[in-house]
Coordinates of C-alpha atoms in Angstrom, one line a residue:
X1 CA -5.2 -17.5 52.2
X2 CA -2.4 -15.0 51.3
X3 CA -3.5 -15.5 47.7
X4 CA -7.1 -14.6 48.7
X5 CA -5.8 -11.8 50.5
X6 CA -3.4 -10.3 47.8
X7 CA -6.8 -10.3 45.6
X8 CA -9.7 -8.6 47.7
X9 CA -6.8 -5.7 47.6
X10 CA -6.7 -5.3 44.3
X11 CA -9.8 -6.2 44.0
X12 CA -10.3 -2.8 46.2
X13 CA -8.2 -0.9 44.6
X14 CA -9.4 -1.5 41.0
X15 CA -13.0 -0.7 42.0
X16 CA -11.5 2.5 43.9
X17 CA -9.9 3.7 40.9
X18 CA -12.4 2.9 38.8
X19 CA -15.2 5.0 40.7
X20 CA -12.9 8.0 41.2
X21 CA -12.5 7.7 37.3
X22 CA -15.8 8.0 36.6
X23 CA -16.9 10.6 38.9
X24 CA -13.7 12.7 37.2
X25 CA -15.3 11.7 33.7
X26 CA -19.0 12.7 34.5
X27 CA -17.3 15.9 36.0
X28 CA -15.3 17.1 32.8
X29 CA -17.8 15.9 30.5
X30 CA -21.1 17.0 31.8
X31 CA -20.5 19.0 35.1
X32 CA -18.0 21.3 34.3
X33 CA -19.8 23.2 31.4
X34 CA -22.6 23.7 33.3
X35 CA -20.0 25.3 36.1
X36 CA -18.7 27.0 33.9
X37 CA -21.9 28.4 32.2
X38 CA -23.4 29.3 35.0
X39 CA -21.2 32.2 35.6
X40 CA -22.6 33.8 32.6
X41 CA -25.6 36.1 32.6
X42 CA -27.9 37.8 30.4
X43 CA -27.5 41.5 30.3
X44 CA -29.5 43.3 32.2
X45 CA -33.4 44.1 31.8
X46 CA -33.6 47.2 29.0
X47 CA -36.5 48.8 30.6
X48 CA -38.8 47.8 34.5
X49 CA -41.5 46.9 32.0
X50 CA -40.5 45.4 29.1
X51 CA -37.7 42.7 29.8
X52 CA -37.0 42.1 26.4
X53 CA -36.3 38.7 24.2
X54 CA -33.5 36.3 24.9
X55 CA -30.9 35.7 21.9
X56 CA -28.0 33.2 22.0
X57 CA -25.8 33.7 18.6
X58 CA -23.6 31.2 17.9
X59 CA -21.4 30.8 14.9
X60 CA -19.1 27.9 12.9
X61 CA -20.1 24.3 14.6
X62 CA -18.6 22.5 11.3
X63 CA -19.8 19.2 11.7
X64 CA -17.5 16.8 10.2
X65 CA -18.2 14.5 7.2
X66 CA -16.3 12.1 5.7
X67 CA -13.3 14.0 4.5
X68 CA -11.8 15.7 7.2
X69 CA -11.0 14.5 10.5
X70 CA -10.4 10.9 12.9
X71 CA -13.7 9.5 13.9
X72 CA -12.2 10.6 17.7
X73 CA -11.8 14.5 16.6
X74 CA -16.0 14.5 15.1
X75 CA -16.6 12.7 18.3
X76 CA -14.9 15.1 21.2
X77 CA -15.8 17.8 19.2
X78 CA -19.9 17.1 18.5
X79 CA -19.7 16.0 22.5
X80 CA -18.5 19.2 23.8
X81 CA -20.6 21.3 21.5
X82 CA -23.6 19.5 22.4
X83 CA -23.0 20.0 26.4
X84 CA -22.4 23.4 26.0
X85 CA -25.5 24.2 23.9
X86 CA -27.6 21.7 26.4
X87 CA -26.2 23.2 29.4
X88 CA -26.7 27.1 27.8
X89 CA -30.2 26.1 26.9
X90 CA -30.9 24.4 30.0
X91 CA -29.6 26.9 32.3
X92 CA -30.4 30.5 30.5
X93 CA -33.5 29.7 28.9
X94 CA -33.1 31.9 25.5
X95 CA -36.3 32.7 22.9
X96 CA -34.1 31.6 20.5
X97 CA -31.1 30.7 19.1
X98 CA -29.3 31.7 16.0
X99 CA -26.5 29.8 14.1
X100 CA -24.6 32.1 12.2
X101 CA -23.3 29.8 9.2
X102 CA -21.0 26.6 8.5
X103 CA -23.3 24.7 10.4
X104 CA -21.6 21.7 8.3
X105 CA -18.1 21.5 7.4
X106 CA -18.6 19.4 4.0
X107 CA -22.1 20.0 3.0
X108 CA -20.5 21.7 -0.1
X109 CA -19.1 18.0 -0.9
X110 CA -21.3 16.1 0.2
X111 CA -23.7 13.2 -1.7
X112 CA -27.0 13.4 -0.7
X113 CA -27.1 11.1 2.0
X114 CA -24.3 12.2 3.6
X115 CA -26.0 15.5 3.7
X116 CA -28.8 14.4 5.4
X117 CA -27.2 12.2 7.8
X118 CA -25.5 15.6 8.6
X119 CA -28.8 17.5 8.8
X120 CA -30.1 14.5 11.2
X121 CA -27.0 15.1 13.7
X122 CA -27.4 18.3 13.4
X123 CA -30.7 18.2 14.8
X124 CA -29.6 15.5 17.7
X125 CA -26.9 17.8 18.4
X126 CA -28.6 21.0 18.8
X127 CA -32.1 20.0 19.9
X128 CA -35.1 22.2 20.4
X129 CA -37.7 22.0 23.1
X130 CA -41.1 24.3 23.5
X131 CA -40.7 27.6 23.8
X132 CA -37.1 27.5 22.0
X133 CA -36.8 28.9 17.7
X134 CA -33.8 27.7 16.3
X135 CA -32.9 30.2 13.4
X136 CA -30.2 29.8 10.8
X137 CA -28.3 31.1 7.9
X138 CA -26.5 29.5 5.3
X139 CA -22.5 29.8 4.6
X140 CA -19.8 28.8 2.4
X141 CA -19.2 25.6 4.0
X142 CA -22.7 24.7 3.6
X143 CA -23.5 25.8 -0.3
X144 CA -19.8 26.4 -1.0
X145 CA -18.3 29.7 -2.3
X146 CA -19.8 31.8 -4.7
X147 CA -18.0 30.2 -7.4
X148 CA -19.1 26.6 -6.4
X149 CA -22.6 26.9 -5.2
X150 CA -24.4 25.6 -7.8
X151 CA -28.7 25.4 -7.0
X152 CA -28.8 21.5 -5.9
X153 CA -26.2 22.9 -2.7
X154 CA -28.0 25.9 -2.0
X155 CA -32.0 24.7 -2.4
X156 CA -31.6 21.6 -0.5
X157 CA -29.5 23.7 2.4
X158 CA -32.9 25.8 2.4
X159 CA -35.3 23.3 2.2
X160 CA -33.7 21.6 5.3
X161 CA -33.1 24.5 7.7
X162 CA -36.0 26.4 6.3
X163 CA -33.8 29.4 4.8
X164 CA -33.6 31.3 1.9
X165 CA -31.7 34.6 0.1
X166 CA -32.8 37.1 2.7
X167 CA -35.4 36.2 4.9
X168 CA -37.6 38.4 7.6
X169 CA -38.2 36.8 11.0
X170 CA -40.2 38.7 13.4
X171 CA -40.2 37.6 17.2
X172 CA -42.2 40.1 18.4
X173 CA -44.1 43.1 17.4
X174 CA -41.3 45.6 16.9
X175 CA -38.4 43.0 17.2
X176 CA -37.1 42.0 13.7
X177 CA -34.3 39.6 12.6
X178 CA -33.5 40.1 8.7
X179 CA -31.1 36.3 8.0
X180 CA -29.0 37.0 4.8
X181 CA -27.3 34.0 2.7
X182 CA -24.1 35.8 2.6
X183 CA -22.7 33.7 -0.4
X184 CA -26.1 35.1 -2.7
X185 CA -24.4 38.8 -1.8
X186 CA -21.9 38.5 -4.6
X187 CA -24.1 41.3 -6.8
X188 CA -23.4 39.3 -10.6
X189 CA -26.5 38.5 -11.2
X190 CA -26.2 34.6 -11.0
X191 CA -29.5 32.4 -10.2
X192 CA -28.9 32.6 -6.2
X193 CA -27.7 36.2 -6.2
X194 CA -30.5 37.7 -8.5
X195 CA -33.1 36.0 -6.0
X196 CA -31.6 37.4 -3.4
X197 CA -31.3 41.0 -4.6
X198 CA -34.7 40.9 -5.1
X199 CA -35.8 39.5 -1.9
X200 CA -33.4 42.5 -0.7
X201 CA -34.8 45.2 -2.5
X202 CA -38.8 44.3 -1.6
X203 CA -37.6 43.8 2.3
X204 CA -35.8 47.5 2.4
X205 CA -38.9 48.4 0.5
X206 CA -41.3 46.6 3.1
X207 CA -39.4 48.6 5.8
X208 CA -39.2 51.9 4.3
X209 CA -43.2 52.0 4.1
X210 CA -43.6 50.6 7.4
X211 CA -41.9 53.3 8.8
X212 CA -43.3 56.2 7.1
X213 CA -46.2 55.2 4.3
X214 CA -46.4 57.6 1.1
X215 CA -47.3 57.5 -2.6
X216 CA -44.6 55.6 -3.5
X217 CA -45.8 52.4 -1.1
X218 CA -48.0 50.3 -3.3
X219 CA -51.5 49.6 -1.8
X220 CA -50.9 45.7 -2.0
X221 CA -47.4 46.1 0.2
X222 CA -47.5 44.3 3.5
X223 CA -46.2 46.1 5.8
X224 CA -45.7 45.8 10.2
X225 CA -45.2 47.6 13.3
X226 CA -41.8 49.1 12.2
X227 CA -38.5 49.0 14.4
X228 CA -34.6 49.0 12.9
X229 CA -33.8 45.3 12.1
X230 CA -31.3 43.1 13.2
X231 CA -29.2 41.6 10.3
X232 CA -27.6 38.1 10.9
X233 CA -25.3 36.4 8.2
X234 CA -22.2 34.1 7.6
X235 CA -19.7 36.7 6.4
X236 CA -18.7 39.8 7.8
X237 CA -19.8 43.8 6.3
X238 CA -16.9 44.5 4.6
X239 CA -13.7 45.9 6.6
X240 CA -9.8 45.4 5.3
X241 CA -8.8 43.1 7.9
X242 CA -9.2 42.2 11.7
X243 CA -6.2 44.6 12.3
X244 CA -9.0 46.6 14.9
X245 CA -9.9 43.6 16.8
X246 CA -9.2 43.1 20.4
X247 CA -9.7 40.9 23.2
X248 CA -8.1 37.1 23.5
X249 CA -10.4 35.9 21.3
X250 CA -9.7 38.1 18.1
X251 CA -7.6 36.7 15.2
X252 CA -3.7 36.1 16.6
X253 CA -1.2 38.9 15.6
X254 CA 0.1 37.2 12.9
X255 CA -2.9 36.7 10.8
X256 CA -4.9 39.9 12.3
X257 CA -3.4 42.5 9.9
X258 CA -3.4 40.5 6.7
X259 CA -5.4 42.0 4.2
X260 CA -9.6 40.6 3.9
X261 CA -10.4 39.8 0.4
X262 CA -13.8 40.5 -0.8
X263 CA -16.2 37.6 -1.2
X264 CA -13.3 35.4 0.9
X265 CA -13.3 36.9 4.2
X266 CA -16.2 39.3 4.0
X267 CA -18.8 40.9 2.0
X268 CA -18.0 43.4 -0.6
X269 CA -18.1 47.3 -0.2
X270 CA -21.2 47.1 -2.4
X271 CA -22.9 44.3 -1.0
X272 CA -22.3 45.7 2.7
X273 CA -23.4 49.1 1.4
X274 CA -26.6 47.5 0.1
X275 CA -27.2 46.2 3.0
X276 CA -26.9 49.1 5.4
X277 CA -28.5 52.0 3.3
X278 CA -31.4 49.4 2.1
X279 CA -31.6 47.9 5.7
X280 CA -30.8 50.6 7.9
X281 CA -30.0 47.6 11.0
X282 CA -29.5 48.7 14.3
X283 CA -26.9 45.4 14.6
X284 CA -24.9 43.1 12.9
X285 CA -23.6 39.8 14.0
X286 CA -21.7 37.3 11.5
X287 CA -19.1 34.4 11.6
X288 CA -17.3 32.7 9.4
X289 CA -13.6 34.7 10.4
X290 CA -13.5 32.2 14.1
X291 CA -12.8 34.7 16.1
X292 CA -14.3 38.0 17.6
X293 CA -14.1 41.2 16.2
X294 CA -16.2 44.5 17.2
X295 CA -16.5 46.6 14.2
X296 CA -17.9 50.1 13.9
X297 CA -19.6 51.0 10.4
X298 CA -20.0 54.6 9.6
X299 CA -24.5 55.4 8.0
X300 CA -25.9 58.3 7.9
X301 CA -28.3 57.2 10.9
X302 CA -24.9 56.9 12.8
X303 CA -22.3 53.9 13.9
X304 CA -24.0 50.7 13.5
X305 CA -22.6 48.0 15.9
X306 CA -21.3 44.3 13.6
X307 CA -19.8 41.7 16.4
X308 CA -18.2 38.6 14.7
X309 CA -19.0 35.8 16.7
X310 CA -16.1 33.1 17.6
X311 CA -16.6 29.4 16.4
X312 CA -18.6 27.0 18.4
X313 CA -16.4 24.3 18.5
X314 CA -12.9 23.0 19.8
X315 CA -12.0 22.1 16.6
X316 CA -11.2 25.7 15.8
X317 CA -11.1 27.0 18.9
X318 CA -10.0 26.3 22.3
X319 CA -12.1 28.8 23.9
X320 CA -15.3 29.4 22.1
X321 CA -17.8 31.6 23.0
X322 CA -21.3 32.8 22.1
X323 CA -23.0 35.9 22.5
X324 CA -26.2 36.5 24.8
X325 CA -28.5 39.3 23.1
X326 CA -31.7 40.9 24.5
X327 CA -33.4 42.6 22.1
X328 CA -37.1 44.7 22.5
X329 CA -38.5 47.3 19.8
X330 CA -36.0 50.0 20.6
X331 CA -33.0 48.9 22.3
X332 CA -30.3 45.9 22.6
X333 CA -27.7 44.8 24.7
X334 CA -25.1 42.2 24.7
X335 CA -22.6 40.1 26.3
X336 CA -20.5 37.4 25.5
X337 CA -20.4 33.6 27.7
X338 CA -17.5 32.2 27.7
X339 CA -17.2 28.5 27.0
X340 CA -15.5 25.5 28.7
X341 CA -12.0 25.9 27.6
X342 CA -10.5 22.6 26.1
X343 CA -7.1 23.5 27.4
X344 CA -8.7 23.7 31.3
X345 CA -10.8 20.4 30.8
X346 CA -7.1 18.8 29.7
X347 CA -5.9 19.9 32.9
X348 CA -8.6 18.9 34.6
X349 CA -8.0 15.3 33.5
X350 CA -3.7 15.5 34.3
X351 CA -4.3 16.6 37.5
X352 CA -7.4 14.2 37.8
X353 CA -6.2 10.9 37.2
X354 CA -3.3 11.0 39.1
X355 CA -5.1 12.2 41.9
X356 CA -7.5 9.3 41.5
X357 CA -4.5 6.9 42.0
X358 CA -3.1 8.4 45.3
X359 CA -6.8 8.0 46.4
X360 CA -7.1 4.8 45.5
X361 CA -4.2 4.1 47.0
X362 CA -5.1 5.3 50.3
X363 CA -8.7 4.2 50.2
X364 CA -7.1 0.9 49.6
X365 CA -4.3 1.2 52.9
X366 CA -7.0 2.2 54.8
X367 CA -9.3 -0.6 53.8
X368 CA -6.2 -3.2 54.8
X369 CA -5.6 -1.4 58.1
X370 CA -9.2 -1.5 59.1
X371 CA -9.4 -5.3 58.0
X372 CA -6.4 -6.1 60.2
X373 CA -8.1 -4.7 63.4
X374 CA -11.6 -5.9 62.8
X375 CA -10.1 -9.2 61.8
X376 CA -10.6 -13.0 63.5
X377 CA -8.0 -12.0 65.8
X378 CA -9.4 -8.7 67.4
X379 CA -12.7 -10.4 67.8
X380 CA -11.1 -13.3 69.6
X381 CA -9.1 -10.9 71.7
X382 CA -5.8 -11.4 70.4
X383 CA -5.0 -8.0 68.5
X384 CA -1.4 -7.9 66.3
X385 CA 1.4 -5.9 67.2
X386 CA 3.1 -3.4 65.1
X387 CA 4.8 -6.2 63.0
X388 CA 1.5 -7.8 62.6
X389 CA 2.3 -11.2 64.5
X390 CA 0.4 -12.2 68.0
X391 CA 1.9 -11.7 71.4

């Protein structure tokens, strides 16, 4: 009888803990990314009658292959990023979303099958429903460096995400997004960079007689309804270093006033040049540094806006962000969402698991105490005193 007894408790307190568990699992895991996403909001309408289109711009997911990382680290990372971009999706609704580079971490070294394995958990990762464009641009962990990307790394990158050199998306009539393959901005000529320049030069040329047609414009040019682009790539427009940043995501002290290196860290003076004369963008957004950075460049139209976007994943970061963009023909605004922070969601579970033993604990006691009281003796009208025997 004691025996029996001794084992409906634990019995009780197993299944006790083991519920609490898994209500403090399903919390951390799914739950608390949509609590704390939900705090974040799209700014605000740009004009009463023209809302605008919804951006999210998210930078760096770096999928692991083979090389790097413990099976564990590829799977808590590609878990939390795919409840934060389900949850963002699910609860903001964007037009579209835009991954700013490294979408893989190895796709430079990676075989072909391991490439597309990547590519096929990339798409399970980051899924797309009606309604939703996914848009993306290539970086150096995807094609490698300049130096290293040789055409197998860089054509099979664009025949699976549907990229290319420099590439013209238009989402609305006057709302253009130009995606430039950072690594073909090297300005040597090479196979990938000569493409490029030339996709470059007819774009700014496509622009230039949308905006204001004359002789020069050849008859056979397409043109659209014309409104400053919005230019999205891997690396940063040139600048020396992150020594400007601010905020508590930019670089840390120690590494935010060491020197960029052209073709490394960001574009080149030319290449960025190029880009903003040719171009003349309204906005910049890039990657590839993992942390935030506003930066102000100086055109003759006047300060154009570049905001290097945080990594996406844990792995680099414990508090990644994205940015929210609304965009119509003539204006823009943003704000960044903060992501669940991987050192809160550890907390969560230190606090959490001991606080599901004390409950189980007293979920068990109380379970015993009631037992005793509703037992064969209080029914037959004999209850037990304090030291559990019968009067």
């Amino acid at each position: 009888m004691a025996g029996g007894c001794q084992c409906r408790v634990v019995g009780v307190f197993a299944a006790s803990l083991l519920a609490f568990c898994v209500l403090l699992l399903l919390y951390c895991e799914v739950f608390h990314h949509y609590a704390v996403l939900a705090q974040c909001a799209w700014p605000a309408p740009l004009s009463a009658g023209e809302p605008g289109l919804r951006l999210m711009l998210l930078a760096d997911t770096h999928l692991l292959g083979s090389r790097h990382g413990h099976w564990f680290d590829k799977l808590r990372r590609e878990w939390q990023m795919h409840r934060s971009y389900v949850s963002a999706v699910t609860l903001h609704q964007p037009h579209a979303v835009v991954f700013l580079g490294d979408l893989h971490d190895e796709g430079k070294w990676s075989g072909p099958e391991e490439f597309q394995e990547t590519v096929r958990r990339f798409d399970s990762l980051f899924p797309i429903s009606e309604g939703l464009r996914r848009l993306v641009v290539a970086g150096n962990h995807d094609i490698g460096f300049h130096y290293s990307a040789r055409p197998h790394l860089w054509s099979r990158f664009d025949a699976a995400h549907n990229t290319s050199g420099v590439t013209l998306v238009s989402l609305a009539e006057r709302v253009h997004l130009v995606l430039i393959n950072s690594v073909a901005m090297e300005g040597d000529r090479c196979q990938l960079c000569a493409a490029a320049d030339r996709q470059l030069r007819r774009l700014a040329e496509v622009l230039r007689c949308s905006e204001a047609a004359d002789s020069q414009c050849a008859a056979d040019l397409p043109t659209l309804q014309y409104s400053r682009p919005i230019v999205l790539q891997h690396y940063p427009l040139y600048r020396a270093s992150d020594a400007h940043c601010a905020g508590p995501d930019a670089a840390p002290p120690a590494v935010r006033t060491q020197p960029f290196r052209a073709g490394w860290e960001c574009l080149s003076a030319a290449a960025s040049s190029a880009i903003l004369t040719r171009l003349r963008p309204r906005l910049v957004a890039s990657g590839h540094t993992h942390h935030a950075c506003r930066t102000e460049h100086r055109t003759p139209l006047g300060p154009v806006t570049e905001h290097s976007v945080p990594s996406f994943s844990w792995r680099n970061r414990a508090d990644p962000s994205f940015l929210m963009l609304r965009v119509n023909a003539d204006s823009h605004a943003v704000l960044k969402c903060w992501m669940a922070d991987e050192r809160g969601v550890v907390a969560l579970y230190l606090v959490g698991v001991p606080a599901a033993l004390v409950l189980s604990f007293v979920v068990t006691a109380r379970r015993r105490v009631i037992r005793r009281w509703n037992g064969p003796e209080a029914r037959s009208g004999t209850l037990p005193d304090r030291q559990g025997k019968q009067e």
